[in-house]
JSON list of C-alpha atoms in Angstrom, two decimals:
[
{"chain": "J", "resi": 135, "resn": "MET", "atom": "CA", "xyz": [109.76, 110.58, 104.18]},
{"chain": "J", "resi": 136, "resn": "THR", "atom": "CA", "xyz": [108.93, 107.18, 104.68]},
{"chain": "J", "resi": 137, "resn": "ASN", "atom": "CA", "xyz": [111.51, 104.65, 103.62]},
{"chain": "J", "resi": 138, "resn": "PRO", "atom": "CA", "xyz": [109.87, 102.54, 100.68]},
{"chain": "J", "resi": 139, "resn": "THR", "atom": "CA", "xyz": [112.99, 100.24, 100.99]},
{"chain": "J", "resi": 140, "resn": "ALA", "atom": "CA", "xyz": [111.38, 99.53, 104.97]},
{"chain": "J", "resi": 141, "resn": "ALA", "atom": "CA", "xyz": [107.71, 99.77, 104.41]},
{"chain": "J", "resi": 142, "resn": "PRO", "atom": "CA", "xyz": [106.00, 96.48, 103.14]},
{"chain": "J", "resi": 143, "resn": "SER", "atom": "CA", "xyz": [104.60, 95.78, 100.04]},
{"chain": "J", "resi": 144, "resn": "CYS", "atom": "CA", "xyz": [101.47, 94.96, 98.59]},
{"chain": "J", "resi": 145, "resn": "LEU", "atom": "CA", "xyz": [100.05, 94.24, 95.22]},
{"chain": "J", "resi": 146, "resn": "ARG", "atom": "CA", "xyz": [97.26, 95.47, 94.15]},
{"chain": "J", "resi": 147, "resn": "ILE", "atom": "CA", "xyz": [95.36, 94.21, 90.62]},
{"chain": "J", "resi": 148, "resn": "ARG", "atom": "CA", "xyz": [93.10, 96.05, 88.13]},
{"chain": "J", "resi": 149, "resn": "ILE", "atom": "CA", "xyz": [90.74, 93.42, 86.19]},
{"chain": "J", "resi": 150, "resn": "LEU", "atom": "CA", "xyz": [89.96, 95.08, 82.74]},
{"chain": "J", "resi": 151, "resn": "PHE", "atom": "CA", "xyz": [86.69, 93.13, 81.19]},
{"chain": "J", "resi": 152, "resn": "GLY", "atom": "CA", "xyz": [86.86, 94.91, 77.49]},
{"chain": "J", "resi": 153, "resn": "GLU", "atom": "CA", "xyz": [86.43, 98.55, 77.59]},
{"chain": "J", "resi": 154, "resn": "ASP", "atom": "CA", "xyz": [83.44, 99.07, 79.98]},
{"chain": "J", "resi": 155, "resn": "ALA", "atom": "CA", "xyz": [83.84, 96.92, 82.94]},
{"chain": "J", "resi": 156, "resn": "MET", "atom": "CA", "xyz": [86.77, 96.99, 85.49]},
{"chain": "J", "resi": 157, "resn": "LEU", "atom": "CA", "xyz": [87.50, 95.24, 88.84]},
{"chain": "J", "resi": 158, "resn": "GLY", "atom": "CA", "xyz": [90.17, 96.67, 90.82]},
{"chain": "J", "resi": 159, "resn": "PRO", "atom": "CA", "xyz": [90.75, 97.39, 94.40]},
{"chain": "J", "resi": 160, "resn": "GLY", "atom": "CA", "xyz": [88.52, 100.43, 95.75]},
{"chain": "J", "resi": 161, "resn": "LYS", "atom": "CA", "xyz": [85.69, 98.54, 94.30]},
{"chain": "J", "resi": 162, "resn": "ALA", "atom": "CA", "xyz": [86.22, 95.58, 96.16]},
{"chain": "J", "resi": 163, "resn": "ASP", "atom": "CA", "xyz": [87.24, 97.46, 99.20]},
{"chain": "J", "resi": 164, "resn": "LEU", "atom": "CA", "xyz": [83.62, 98.93, 98.82]},
{"chain": "J", "resi": 165, "resn": "LEU", "atom": "CA", "xyz": [82.33, 95.48, 98.38]},
{"chain": "J", "resi": 166, "resn": "GLU", "atom": "CA", "xyz": [84.12, 94.39, 101.59]},
{"chain": "J", "resi": 167, "resn": "ARG", "atom": "CA", "xyz": [82.75, 97.51, 103.51]},
{"chain": "J", "resi": 168, "resn": "ILE", "atom": "CA", "xyz": [79.36, 96.99, 101.94]},
{"chain": "J", "resi": 169, "resn": "ARG", "atom": "CA", "xyz": [79.38, 93.50, 103.42]},
{"chain": "J", "resi": 170, "resn": "ASP", "atom": "CA", "xyz": [80.82, 94.83, 106.85]},
{"chain": "J", "resi": 171, "resn": "THR", "atom": "CA", "xyz": [78.60, 97.83, 107.62]},
{"chain": "J", "resi": 172, "resn": "GLY", "atom": "CA", "xyz": [75.43, 96.61, 105.66]},
{"chain": "J", "resi": 173, "resn": "SER", "atom": "CA", "xyz": [75.87, 100.00, 104.33]},
{"chain": "J", "resi": 174, "resn": "ILE", "atom": "CA", "xyz": [76.29, 101.97, 101.04]},
{"chain": "J", "resi": 175, "resn": "ALA", "atom": "CA", "xyz": [76.78, 105.33, 102.95]},
{"chain": "J", "resi": 176, "resn": "ALA", "atom": "CA", "xyz": [78.74, 103.81, 105.60]},
{"chain": "J", "resi": 177, "resn": "ALA", "atom": "CA", "xyz": [80.89, 102.16, 103.37]},
{"chain": "J", "resi": 178, "resn": "GLY", "atom": "CA", "xyz": [81.71, 104.97, 101.53]},
{"chain": "J", "resi": 179, "resn": "ARG", "atom": "CA", "xyz": [82.57, 107.35, 104.42]},
{"chain": "J", "resi": 180, "resn": "SER", "atom": "CA", "xyz": [84.56, 104.93, 105.90]},
{"chain": "J", "resi": 181, "resn": "MET", "atom": "CA", "xyz": [86.81, 105.34, 102.52]},
{"chain": "J", "resi": 182, "resn": "ALA", "atom": "CA", "xyz": [86.47, 109.11, 102.72]},
{"chain": "J", "resi": 183, "resn": "MET", "atom": "CA", "xyz": [83.83, 108.86, 99.59]},
{"chain": "J", "resi": 184, "resn": "SER", "atom": "CA", "xyz": [80.86, 110.65, 98.87]},
{"chain": "J", "resi": 185, "resn": "TYR", "atom": "CA", "xyz": [77.45, 109.02, 99.12]},
{"chain": "J", "resi": 186, "resn": "LYS", "atom": "CA", "xyz": [76.98, 109.49, 95.52]},
{"chain": "J", "resi": 187, "resn": "ARG", "atom": "CA", "xyz": [80.37, 108.27, 94.47]},
{"chain": "J", "resi": 188, "resn": "ALA", "atom": "CA", "xyz": [79.92, 105.03, 96.23]},
{"chain": "J", "resi": 189, "resn": "TRP", "atom": "CA", "xyz": [76.33, 104.73, 94.81]},
{"chain": "J", "resi": 190, "resn": "MET", "atom": "CA", "xyz": [77.57, 105.30, 91.50]},
{"chain": "J", "resi": 191, "resn": "LEU", "atom": "CA", "xyz": [80.22, 102.72, 91.69]},
{"chain": "J", "resi": 192, "resn": "VAL", "atom": "CA", "xyz": [77.83, 100.07, 93.05]},
{"chain": "J", "resi": 193, "resn": "GLU", "atom": "CA", "xyz": [75.57, 100.93, 90.07]},
{"chain": "J", "resi": 194, "resn": "GLU", "atom": "CA", "xyz": [78.54, 100.24, 87.69]},
{"chain": "J", "resi": 195, "resn": "MET", "atom": "CA", "xyz": [79.30, 96.92, 89.21]},
{"chain": "J", "resi": 196, "resn": "ASN", "atom": "CA", "xyz": [75.63, 95.89, 89.63]},
{"chain": "J", "resi": 197, "resn": "GLY", "atom": "CA", "xyz": [75.36, 96.76, 85.68]},
{"chain": "J", "resi": 198, "resn": "ALA", "atom": "CA", "xyz": [78.61, 94.83, 84.69]},
{"chain": "J", "resi": 199, "resn": "PHE", "atom": "CA", "xyz": [77.68, 91.27, 86.15]},
{"chain": "J", "resi": 200, "resn": "LYS", "atom": "CA", "xyz": [74.78, 89.05, 85.25]},
{"chain": "J", "resi": 201, "resn": "ASP", "atom": "CA", "xyz": [73.37, 89.59, 88.35]},
{"chain": "J", "resi": 202, "resn": "PRO", "atom": "CA", "xyz": [73.70, 92.21, 90.98]},
{"chain": "J", "resi": 203, "resn": "LEU", "atom": "CA", "xyz": [76.58, 92.24, 93.49]},
{"chain": "J", "resi": 204, "resn": "VAL", "atom": "CA", "xyz": [74.81, 94.12, 96.08]},
{"chain": "J", "resi": 205, "resn": "ASP", "atom": "CA", "xyz": [71.35, 94.42, 97.22]},
{"chain": "J", "resi": 206, "resn": "SER", "atom": "CA", "xyz": [70.12, 97.63, 98.70]},
{"chain": "J", "resi": 207, "resn": "THR", "atom": "CA", "xyz": [66.54, 98.61, 100.44]},
{"chain": "J", "resi": 208, "resn": "ARG", "atom": "CA", "xyz": [65.64, 102.19, 100.79]},
{"chain": "J", "resi": 209, "resn": "GLY", "atom": "CA", "xyz": [65.30, 103.74, 104.45]},
{"chain": "J", "resi": 210, "resn": "GLY", "atom": "CA", "xyz": [62.26, 104.11, 105.91]},
{"chain": "J", "resi": 211, "resn": "SER", "atom": "CA", "xyz": [60.42, 102.85, 109.19]},
{"chain": "J", "resi": 212, "resn": "LYS", "atom": "CA", "xyz": [62.65, 99.97, 109.17]},
{"chain": "J", "resi": 213, "resn": "GLY", "atom": "CA", "xyz": [65.52, 101.77, 107.94]},
{"chain": "J", "resi": 214, "resn": "GLY", "atom": "CA", "xyz": [67.70, 101.01, 105.01]},
{"chain": "J", "resi": 215, "resn": "GLY", "atom": "CA", "xyz": [70.73, 98.79, 104.16]},
{"chain": "J", "resi": 216, "resn": "ALA", "atom": "CA", "xyz": [72.52, 97.23, 101.46]},
{"chain": "J", "resi": 217, "resn": "ARG", "atom": "CA", "xyz": [74.13, 93.45, 101.51]},
{"chain": "J", "resi": 218, "resn": "LEU", "atom": "CA", "xyz": [76.32, 91.94, 99.22]},
{"chain": "J", "resi": 219, "resn": "THR", "atom": "CA", "xyz": [74.74, 89.30, 97.04]},
{"chain": "J", "resi": 220, "resn": "GLU", "atom": "CA", "xyz": [75.62, 85.48, 96.85]},
{"chain": "J", "resi": 221, "resn": "THR", "atom": "CA", "xyz": [77.59, 86.67, 93.27]},
{"chain": "J", "resi": 222, "resn": "GLY", "atom": "CA", "xyz": [78.94, 89.90, 95.29]},
{"chain": "J", "resi": 223, "resn": "ALA", "atom": "CA", "xyz": [80.28, 87.71, 98.01]},
{"chain": "J", "resi": 224, "resn": "GLU", "atom": "CA", "xyz": [82.03, 85.05, 95.09]},
{"chain": "J", "resi": 225, "resn": "VAL", "atom": "CA", "xyz": [83.26, 88.50, 93.63]},
{"chain": "J", "resi": 226, "resn": "LEU", "atom": "CA", "xyz": [84.68, 89.61, 95.90]},
{"chain": "J", "resi": 227, "resn": "HIS", "atom": "CA", "xyz": [86.14, 86.45, 97.30]},
{"chain": "J", "resi": 228, "resn": "GLN", "atom": "CA", "xyz": [87.67, 85.36, 93.88]},
{"chain": "J", "resi": 229, "resn": "TYR", "atom": "CA", "xyz": [89.04, 88.83, 93.78]},
{"chain": "J", "resi": 230, "resn": "ARG", "atom": "CA", "xyz": [90.78, 88.78, 97.12]},
{"chain": "J", "resi": 231, "resn": "LYS", "atom": "CA", "xyz": [91.83, 84.94, 96.03]},
{"chain": "J", "resi": 232, "resn": "LEU", "atom": "CA", "xyz": [93.43, 86.43, 93.10]},
{"chain": "J", "resi": 233, "resn": "GLU", "atom": "CA", "xyz": [95.05, 89.13, 95.00]},
{"chain": "J", "resi": 234, "resn": "GLU", "atom": "CA", "xyz": [96.68, 86.42, 97.20]},
{"chain": "J", "resi": 235, "resn": "ILE", "atom": "CA", "xyz": [97.85, 84.08, 94.54]},
{"chain": "J", "resi": 236, "resn": "MET", "atom": "CA", "xyz": [99.54, 87.06, 92.55]},
{"chain": "J", "resi": 237, "resn": "ALA", "atom": "CA", "xyz": [101.43, 88.23, 95.59]},
{"chain": "J", "resi": 238, "resn": "GLU", "atom": "CA", "xyz": [102.84, 85.10, 96.34]},
{"chain": "J", "resi": 239, "resn": "ALA", "atom": "CA", "xyz": [103.56, 84.31, 92.89]},
{"chain": "J", "resi": 240, "resn": "GLY", "atom": "CA", "xyz": [105.63, 87.31, 92.59]},
{"chain": "J", "resi": 241, "resn": "ALA", "atom": "CA", "xyz": [106.96, 87.69, 95.99]},
{"chain": "J", "resi": 242, "resn": "ALA", "atom": "CA", "xyz": [110.30, 87.30, 94.68]},
{"chain": "J", "resi": 243, "resn": "ARG", "atom": "CA", "xyz": [110.42, 89.43, 91.76]},
{"chain": "J", "resi": 244, "resn": "ILE", "atom": "CA", "xyz": [108.76, 92.10, 93.65]},
{"chain": "J", "resi": 245, "resn": "ASN", "atom": "CA", "xyz": [111.53, 91.77, 96.44]},
{"chain": "J", "resi": 246, "resn": "VAL", "atom": "CA", "xyz": [114.18, 92.28, 93.37]},
{"chain": "J", "resi": 247, "resn": "ILE", "atom": "CA", "xyz": [112.37, 95.40, 92.49]},
{"chain": "J", "resi": 248, "resn": "ARG", "atom": "CA", "xyz": [112.22, 96.62, 96.09]},
{"chain": "J", "resi": 249, "resn": "SER", "atom": "CA", "xyz": [115.81, 95.91, 96.50]},
{"chain": "J", "resi": 250, "resn": "LEU", "atom": "CA", "xyz": [116.61, 98.64, 93.51]},
{"chain": "J", "resi": 251, "resn": "LEU", "atom": "CA", "xyz": [115.02, 101.32, 95.16]},
{"chain": "J", "resi": 252, "resn": "ARG", "atom": "CA", "xyz": [116.68, 104.14, 96.74]},
{"chain": "J", "resi": 253, "resn": "ASP", "atom": "CA", "xyz": [117.12, 104.79, 100.51]},
{"chain": "J", "resi": 254, "resn": "MET", "atom": "CA", "xyz": [115.06, 107.88, 101.35]},
{"chain": "J", "resi": 255, "resn": "SER", "atom": "CA", "xyz": [115.08, 107.44, 105.12]},
{"chain": "J", "resi": 256, "resn": "ASP", "atom": "CA", "xyz": [117.49, 110.41, 105.27]},
{"chain": "J", "resi": 257, "resn": "GLU", "atom": "CA", "xyz": [116.05, 112.62, 103.00]},
{"chain": "J", "resi": 258, "resn": "LYS", "atom": "CA", "xyz": [113.58, 115.45, 104.44]}
]
């Protein structure tokens, strides 16, 4: 069993916008991988996510914001693809920056909580 007191801590945030819209670590990771791969399918595969699930999340995000976060083109002779829009890049940037700020601001409290964890390195 992994010793939680030795493992690095990480802070992941979920932002709820009312009852219908949310941005969290999974969607941010999906945006990042779409940016890096140029493909919704490849981004989903890299996260062990079905193509249908990846598309559903993209549609949710595109519907929640004033402007779409992801622009996609269908396959064909030139091939398809996806890219983050300017708004998508900005949303991803702001989300990652918020993670950094919160991790820095909360580091001392995270360390206090970590110090209260039980050492499980000898357990099986």
